[in-house]
GROMACS .gro file of N, CA and C in nm:
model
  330
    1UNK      N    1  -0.503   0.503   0.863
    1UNK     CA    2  -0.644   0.505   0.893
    1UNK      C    3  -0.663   0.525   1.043
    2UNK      N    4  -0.727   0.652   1.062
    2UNK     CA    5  -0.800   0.631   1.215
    2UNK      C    6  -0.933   0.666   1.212
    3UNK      N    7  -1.009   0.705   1.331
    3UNK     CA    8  -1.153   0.643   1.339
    3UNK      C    9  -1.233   0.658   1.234
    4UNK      N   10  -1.226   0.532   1.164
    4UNK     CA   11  -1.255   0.481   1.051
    4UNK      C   12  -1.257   0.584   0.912
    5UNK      N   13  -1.191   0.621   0.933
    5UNK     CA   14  -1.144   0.712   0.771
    5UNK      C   15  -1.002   0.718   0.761
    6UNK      N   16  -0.959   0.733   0.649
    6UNK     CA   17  -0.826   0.728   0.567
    6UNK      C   18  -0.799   0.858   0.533
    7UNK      N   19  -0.643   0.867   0.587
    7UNK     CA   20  -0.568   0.999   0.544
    7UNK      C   21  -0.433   0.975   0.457
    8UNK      N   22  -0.469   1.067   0.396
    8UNK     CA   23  -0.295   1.031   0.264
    8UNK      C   24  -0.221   1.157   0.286
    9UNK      N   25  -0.088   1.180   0.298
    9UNK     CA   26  -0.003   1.293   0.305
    9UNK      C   27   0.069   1.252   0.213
   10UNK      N   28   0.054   1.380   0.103
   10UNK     CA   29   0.129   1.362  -0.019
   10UNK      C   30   0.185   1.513  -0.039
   11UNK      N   31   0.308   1.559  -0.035
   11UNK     CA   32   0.397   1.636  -0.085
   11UNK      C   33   0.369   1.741   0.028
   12UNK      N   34   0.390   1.694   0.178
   12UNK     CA   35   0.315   1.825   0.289
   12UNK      C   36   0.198   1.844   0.308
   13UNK      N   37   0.056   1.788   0.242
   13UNK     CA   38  -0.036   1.814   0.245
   13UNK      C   39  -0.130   1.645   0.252
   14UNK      N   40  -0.201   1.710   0.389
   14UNK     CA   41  -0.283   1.556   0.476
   14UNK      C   42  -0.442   1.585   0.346
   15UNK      N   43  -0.449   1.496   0.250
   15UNK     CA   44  -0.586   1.491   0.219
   15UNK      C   45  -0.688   1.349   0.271
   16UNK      N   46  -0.830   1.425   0.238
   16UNK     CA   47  -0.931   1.320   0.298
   16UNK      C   48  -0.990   1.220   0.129
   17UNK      N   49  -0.919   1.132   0.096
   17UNK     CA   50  -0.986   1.066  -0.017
   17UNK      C   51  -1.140   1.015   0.072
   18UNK      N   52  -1.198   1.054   0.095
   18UNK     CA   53  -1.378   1.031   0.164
   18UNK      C   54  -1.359   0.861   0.152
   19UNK      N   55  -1.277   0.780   0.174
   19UNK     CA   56  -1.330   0.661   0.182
   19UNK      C   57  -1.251   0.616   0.332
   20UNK      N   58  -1.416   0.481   0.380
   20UNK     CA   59  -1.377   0.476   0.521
   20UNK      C   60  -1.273   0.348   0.507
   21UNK      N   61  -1.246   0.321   0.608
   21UNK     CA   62  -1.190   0.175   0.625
   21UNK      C   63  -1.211   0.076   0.606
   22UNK      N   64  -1.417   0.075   0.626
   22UNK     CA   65  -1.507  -0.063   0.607
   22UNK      C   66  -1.490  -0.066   0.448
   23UNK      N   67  -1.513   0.052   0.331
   23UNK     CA   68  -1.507   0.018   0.216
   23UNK      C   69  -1.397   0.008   0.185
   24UNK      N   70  -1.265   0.003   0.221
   24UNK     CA   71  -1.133  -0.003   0.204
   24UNK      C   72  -1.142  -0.200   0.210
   25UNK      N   73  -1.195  -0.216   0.316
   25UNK     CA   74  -1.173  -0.376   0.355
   25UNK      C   75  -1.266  -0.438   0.225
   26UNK      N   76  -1.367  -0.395   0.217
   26UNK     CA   77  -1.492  -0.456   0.140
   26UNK      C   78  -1.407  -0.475   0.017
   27UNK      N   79  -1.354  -0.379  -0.040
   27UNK     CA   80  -1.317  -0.372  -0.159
   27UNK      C   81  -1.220  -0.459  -0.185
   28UNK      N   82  -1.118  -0.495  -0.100
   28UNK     CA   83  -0.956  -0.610  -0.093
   28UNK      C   84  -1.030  -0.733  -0.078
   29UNK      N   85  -1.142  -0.709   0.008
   29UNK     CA   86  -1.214  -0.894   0.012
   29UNK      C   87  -1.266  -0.906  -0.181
   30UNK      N   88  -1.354  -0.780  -0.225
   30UNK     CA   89  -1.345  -0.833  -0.358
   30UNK      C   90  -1.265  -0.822  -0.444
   31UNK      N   91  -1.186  -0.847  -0.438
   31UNK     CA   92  -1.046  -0.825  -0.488
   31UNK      C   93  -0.983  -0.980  -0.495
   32UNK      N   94  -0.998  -0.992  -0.388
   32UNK     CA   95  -0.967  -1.207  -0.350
   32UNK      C   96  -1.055  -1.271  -0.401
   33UNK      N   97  -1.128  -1.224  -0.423
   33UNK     CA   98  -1.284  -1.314  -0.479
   33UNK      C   99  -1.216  -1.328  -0.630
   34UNK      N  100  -1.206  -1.184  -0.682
   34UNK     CA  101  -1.211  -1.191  -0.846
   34UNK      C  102  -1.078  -1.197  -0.912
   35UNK      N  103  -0.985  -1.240  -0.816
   35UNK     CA  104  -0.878  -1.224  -0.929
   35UNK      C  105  -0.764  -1.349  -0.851
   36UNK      N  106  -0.657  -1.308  -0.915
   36UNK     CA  107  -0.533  -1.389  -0.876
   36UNK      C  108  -0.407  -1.307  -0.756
   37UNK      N  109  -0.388  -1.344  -0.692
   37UNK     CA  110  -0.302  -1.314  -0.600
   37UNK      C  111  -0.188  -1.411  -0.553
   38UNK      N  112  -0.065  -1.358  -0.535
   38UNK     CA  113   0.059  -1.419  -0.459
   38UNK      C  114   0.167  -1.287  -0.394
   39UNK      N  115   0.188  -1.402  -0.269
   39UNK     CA  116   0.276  -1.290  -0.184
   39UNK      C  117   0.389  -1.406  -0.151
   40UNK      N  118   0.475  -1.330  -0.167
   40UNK     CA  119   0.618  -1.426  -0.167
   40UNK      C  120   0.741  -1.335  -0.070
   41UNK      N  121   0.828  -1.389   0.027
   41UNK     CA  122   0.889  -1.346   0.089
   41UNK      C  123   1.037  -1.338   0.011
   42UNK      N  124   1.102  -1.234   0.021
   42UNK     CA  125   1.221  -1.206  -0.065
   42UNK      C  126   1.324  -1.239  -0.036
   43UNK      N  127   1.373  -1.129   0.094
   43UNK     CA  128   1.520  -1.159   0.186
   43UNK      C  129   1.459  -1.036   0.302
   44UNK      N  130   1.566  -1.040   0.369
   44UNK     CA  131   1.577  -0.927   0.469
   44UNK      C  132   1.690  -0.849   0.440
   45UNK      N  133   1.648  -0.691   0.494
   45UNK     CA  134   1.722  -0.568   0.419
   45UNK      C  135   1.709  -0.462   0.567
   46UNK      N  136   1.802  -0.346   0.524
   46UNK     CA  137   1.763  -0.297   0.626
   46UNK      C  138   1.663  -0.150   0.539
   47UNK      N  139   1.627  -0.057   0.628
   47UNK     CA  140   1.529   0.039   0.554
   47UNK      C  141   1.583   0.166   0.658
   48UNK      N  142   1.607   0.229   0.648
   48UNK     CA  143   1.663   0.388   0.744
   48UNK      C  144   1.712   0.334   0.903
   49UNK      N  145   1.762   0.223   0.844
   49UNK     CA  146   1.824   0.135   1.019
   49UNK      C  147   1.765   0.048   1.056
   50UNK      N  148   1.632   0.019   1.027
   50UNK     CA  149   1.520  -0.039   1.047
   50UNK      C  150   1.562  -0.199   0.949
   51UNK      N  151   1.567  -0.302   1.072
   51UNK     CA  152   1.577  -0.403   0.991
   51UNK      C  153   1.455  -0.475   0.944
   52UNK      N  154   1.428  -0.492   0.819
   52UNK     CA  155   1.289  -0.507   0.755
   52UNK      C  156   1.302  -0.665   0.688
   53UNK      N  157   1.153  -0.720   0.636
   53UNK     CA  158   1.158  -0.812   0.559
   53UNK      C  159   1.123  -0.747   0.455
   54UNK      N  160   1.180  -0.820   0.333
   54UNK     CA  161   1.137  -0.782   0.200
   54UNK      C  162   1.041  -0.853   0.121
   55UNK      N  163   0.927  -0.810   0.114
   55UNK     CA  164   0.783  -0.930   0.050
   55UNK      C  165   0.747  -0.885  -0.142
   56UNK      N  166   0.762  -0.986  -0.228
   56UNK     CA  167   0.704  -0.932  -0.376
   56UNK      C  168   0.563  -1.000  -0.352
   57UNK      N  169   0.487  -0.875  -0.380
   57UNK     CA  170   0.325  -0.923  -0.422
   57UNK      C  171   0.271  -0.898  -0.536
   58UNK      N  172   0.230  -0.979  -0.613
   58UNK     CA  173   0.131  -0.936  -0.771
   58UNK      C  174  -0.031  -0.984  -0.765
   59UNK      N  175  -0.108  -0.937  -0.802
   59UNK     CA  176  -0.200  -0.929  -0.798
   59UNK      C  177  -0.278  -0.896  -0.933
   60UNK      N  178  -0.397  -0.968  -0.971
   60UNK     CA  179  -0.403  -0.938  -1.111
   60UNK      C  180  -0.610  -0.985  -1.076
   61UNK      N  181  -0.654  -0.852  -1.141
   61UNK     CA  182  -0.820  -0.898  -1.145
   61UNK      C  183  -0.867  -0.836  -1.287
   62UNK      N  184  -0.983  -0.868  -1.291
   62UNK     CA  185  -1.061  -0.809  -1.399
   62UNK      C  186  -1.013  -0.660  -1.476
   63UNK      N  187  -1.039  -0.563  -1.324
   63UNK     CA  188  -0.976  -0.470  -1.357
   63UNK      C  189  -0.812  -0.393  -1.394
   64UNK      N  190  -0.741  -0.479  -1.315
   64UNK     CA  191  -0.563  -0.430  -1.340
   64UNK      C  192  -0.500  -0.556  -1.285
   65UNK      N  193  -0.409  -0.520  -1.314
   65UNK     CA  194  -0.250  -0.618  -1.240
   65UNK      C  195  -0.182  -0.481  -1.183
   66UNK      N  196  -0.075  -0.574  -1.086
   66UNK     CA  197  -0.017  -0.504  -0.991
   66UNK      C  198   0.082  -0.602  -0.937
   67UNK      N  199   0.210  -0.527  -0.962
   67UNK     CA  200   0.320  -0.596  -0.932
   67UNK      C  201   0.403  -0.493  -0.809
   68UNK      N  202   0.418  -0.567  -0.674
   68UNK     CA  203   0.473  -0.475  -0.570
   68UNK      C  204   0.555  -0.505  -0.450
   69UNK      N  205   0.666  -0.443  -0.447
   69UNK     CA  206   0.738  -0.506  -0.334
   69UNK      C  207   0.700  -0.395  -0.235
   70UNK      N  208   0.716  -0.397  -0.059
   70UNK     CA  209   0.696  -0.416   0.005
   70UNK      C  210   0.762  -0.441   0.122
   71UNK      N  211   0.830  -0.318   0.218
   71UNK     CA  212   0.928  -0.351   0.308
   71UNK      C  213   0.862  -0.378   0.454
   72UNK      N  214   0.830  -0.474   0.535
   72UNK     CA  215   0.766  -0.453   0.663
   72UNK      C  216   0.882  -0.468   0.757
   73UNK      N  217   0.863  -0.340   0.884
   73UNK     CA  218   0.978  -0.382   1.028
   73UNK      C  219   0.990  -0.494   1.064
   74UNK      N  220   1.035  -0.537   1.118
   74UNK     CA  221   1.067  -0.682   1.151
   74UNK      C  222   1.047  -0.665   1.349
   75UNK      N  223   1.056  -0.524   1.401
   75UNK     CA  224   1.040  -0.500   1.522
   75UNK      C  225   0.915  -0.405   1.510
   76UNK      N  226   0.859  -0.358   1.480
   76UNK     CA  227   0.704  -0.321   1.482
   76UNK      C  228   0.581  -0.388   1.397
   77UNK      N  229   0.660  -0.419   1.286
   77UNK     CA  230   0.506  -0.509   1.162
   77UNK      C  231   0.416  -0.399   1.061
   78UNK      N  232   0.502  -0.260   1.121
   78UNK     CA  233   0.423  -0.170   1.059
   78UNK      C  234   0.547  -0.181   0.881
   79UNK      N  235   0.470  -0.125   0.818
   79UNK     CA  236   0.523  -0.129   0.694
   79UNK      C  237   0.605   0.010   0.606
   80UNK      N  238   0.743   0.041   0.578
   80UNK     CA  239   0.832   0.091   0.599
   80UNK      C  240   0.830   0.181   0.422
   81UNK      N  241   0.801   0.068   0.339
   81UNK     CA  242   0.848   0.151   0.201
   81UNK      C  243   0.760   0.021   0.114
   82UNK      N  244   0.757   0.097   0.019
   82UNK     CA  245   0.697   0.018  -0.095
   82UNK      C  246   0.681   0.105  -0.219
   83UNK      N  247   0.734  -0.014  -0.350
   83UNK     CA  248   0.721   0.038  -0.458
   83UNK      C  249   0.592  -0.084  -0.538
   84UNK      N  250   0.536   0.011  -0.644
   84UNK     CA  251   0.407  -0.066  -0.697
   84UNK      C  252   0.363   0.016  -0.816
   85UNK      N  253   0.381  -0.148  -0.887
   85UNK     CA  254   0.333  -0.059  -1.060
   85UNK      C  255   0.237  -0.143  -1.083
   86UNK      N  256   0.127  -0.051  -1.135
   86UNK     CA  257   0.022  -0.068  -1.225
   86UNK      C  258  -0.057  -0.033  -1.314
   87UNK      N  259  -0.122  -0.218  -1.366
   87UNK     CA  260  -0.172  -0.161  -1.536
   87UNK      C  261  -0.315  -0.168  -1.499
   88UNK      N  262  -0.398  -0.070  -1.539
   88UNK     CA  263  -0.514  -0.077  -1.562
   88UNK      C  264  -0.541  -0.098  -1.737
   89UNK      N  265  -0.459  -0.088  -1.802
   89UNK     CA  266  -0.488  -0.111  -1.924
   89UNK      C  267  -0.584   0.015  -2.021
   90UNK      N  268  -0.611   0.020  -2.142
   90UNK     CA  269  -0.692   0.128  -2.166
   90UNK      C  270  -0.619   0.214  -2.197
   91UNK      N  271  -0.708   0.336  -2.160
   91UNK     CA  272  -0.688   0.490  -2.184
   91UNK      C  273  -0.615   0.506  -2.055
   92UNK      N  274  -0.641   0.397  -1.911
   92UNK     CA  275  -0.624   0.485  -1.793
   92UNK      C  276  -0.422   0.456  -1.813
   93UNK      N  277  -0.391   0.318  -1.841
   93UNK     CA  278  -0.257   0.276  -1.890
   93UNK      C  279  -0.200   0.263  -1.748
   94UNK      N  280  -0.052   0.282  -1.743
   94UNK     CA  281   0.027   0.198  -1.622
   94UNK      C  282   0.049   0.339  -1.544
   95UNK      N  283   0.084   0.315  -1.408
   95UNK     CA  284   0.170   0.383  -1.311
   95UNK      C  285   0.241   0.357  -1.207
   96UNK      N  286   0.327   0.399  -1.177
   96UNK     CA  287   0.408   0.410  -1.044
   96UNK      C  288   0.420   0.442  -0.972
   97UNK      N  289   0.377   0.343  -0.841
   97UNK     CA  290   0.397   0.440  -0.676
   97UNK      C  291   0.518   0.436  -0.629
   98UNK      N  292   0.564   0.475  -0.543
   98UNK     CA  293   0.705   0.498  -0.461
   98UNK      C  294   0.637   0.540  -0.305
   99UNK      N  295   0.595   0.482  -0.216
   99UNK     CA  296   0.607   0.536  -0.071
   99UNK      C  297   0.665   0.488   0.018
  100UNK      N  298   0.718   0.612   0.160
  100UNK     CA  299   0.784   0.534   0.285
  100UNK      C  300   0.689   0.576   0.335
  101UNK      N  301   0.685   0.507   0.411
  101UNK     CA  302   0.587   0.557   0.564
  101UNK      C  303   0.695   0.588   0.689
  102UNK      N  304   0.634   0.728   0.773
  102UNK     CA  305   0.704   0.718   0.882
  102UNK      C  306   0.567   0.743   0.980
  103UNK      N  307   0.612   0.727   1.080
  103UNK     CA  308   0.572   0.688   1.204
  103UNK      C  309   0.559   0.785   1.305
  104UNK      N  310   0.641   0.890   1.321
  104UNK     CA  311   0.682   0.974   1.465
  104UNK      C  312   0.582   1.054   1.441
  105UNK      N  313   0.559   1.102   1.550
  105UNK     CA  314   0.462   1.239   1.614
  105UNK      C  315   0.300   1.220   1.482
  106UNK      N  316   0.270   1.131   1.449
  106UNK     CA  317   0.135   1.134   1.381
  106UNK      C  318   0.005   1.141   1.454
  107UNK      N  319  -0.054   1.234   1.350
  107UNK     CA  320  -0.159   1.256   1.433
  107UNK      C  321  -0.341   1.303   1.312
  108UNK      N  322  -0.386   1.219   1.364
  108UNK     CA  323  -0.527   1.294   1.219
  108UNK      C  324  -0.550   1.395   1.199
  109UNK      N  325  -0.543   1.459   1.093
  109UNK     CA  326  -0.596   1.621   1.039
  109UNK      C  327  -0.696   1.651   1.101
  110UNK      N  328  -0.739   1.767   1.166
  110UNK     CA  329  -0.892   1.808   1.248
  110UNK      C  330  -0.876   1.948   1.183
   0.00000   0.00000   0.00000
């Protein structure tokens, strides 16, 4: 996220999902309101050299559950890799994320 909008790079290509940061936040505060949450610390690992902590988080509201680990640097705080499955239940049913994040030369789509 930079000035106040969100960018996703998925497969080479920077898209604009149109949502800002404020409704990004709004939405995780109701999120704590309506459901169940735990974040639990794992071990420490390393991640492309990068010595990381390893965190499991699940999360479960009205709308889905979500079960997700979670690698953060241990020398920046920025967050390295994460895997995360979820059920929305229904027609929409389960899926699986897989992302790393890197860091070097970033810059916002113009």
């Amino acid at each position: 996220m930079t000035q106040g909008k969100k960018y996703i790079r998925a497969n080479g290509k920077w898209m604009d999902p149109r949502v800002t940061t404020a409704e990004v936040l709004d939405q995780e505060k109701e999120n704590e309101k309506s459901g169940k949450s735990s974040c639990q610390f794992v071990r420490s690992e390393s991640v492309n050299g990068d010595s990381a902590s390893l965190y499991h988080m699940q999360r479960e509201t009205e709308n889905f559950k979500e079960d997700s680990q979670i690698w953060i640097s241990k020398s920046t705080g920025l967050p390295l890799r994460e895997e995360q499955d979820m059920d929305y239940g229904g027609a929409i049913g389960k899926r699986h994320n897989s992302g790393r994040f890197e860091y070097g030369n970033v810059q916002p789509p113009m």
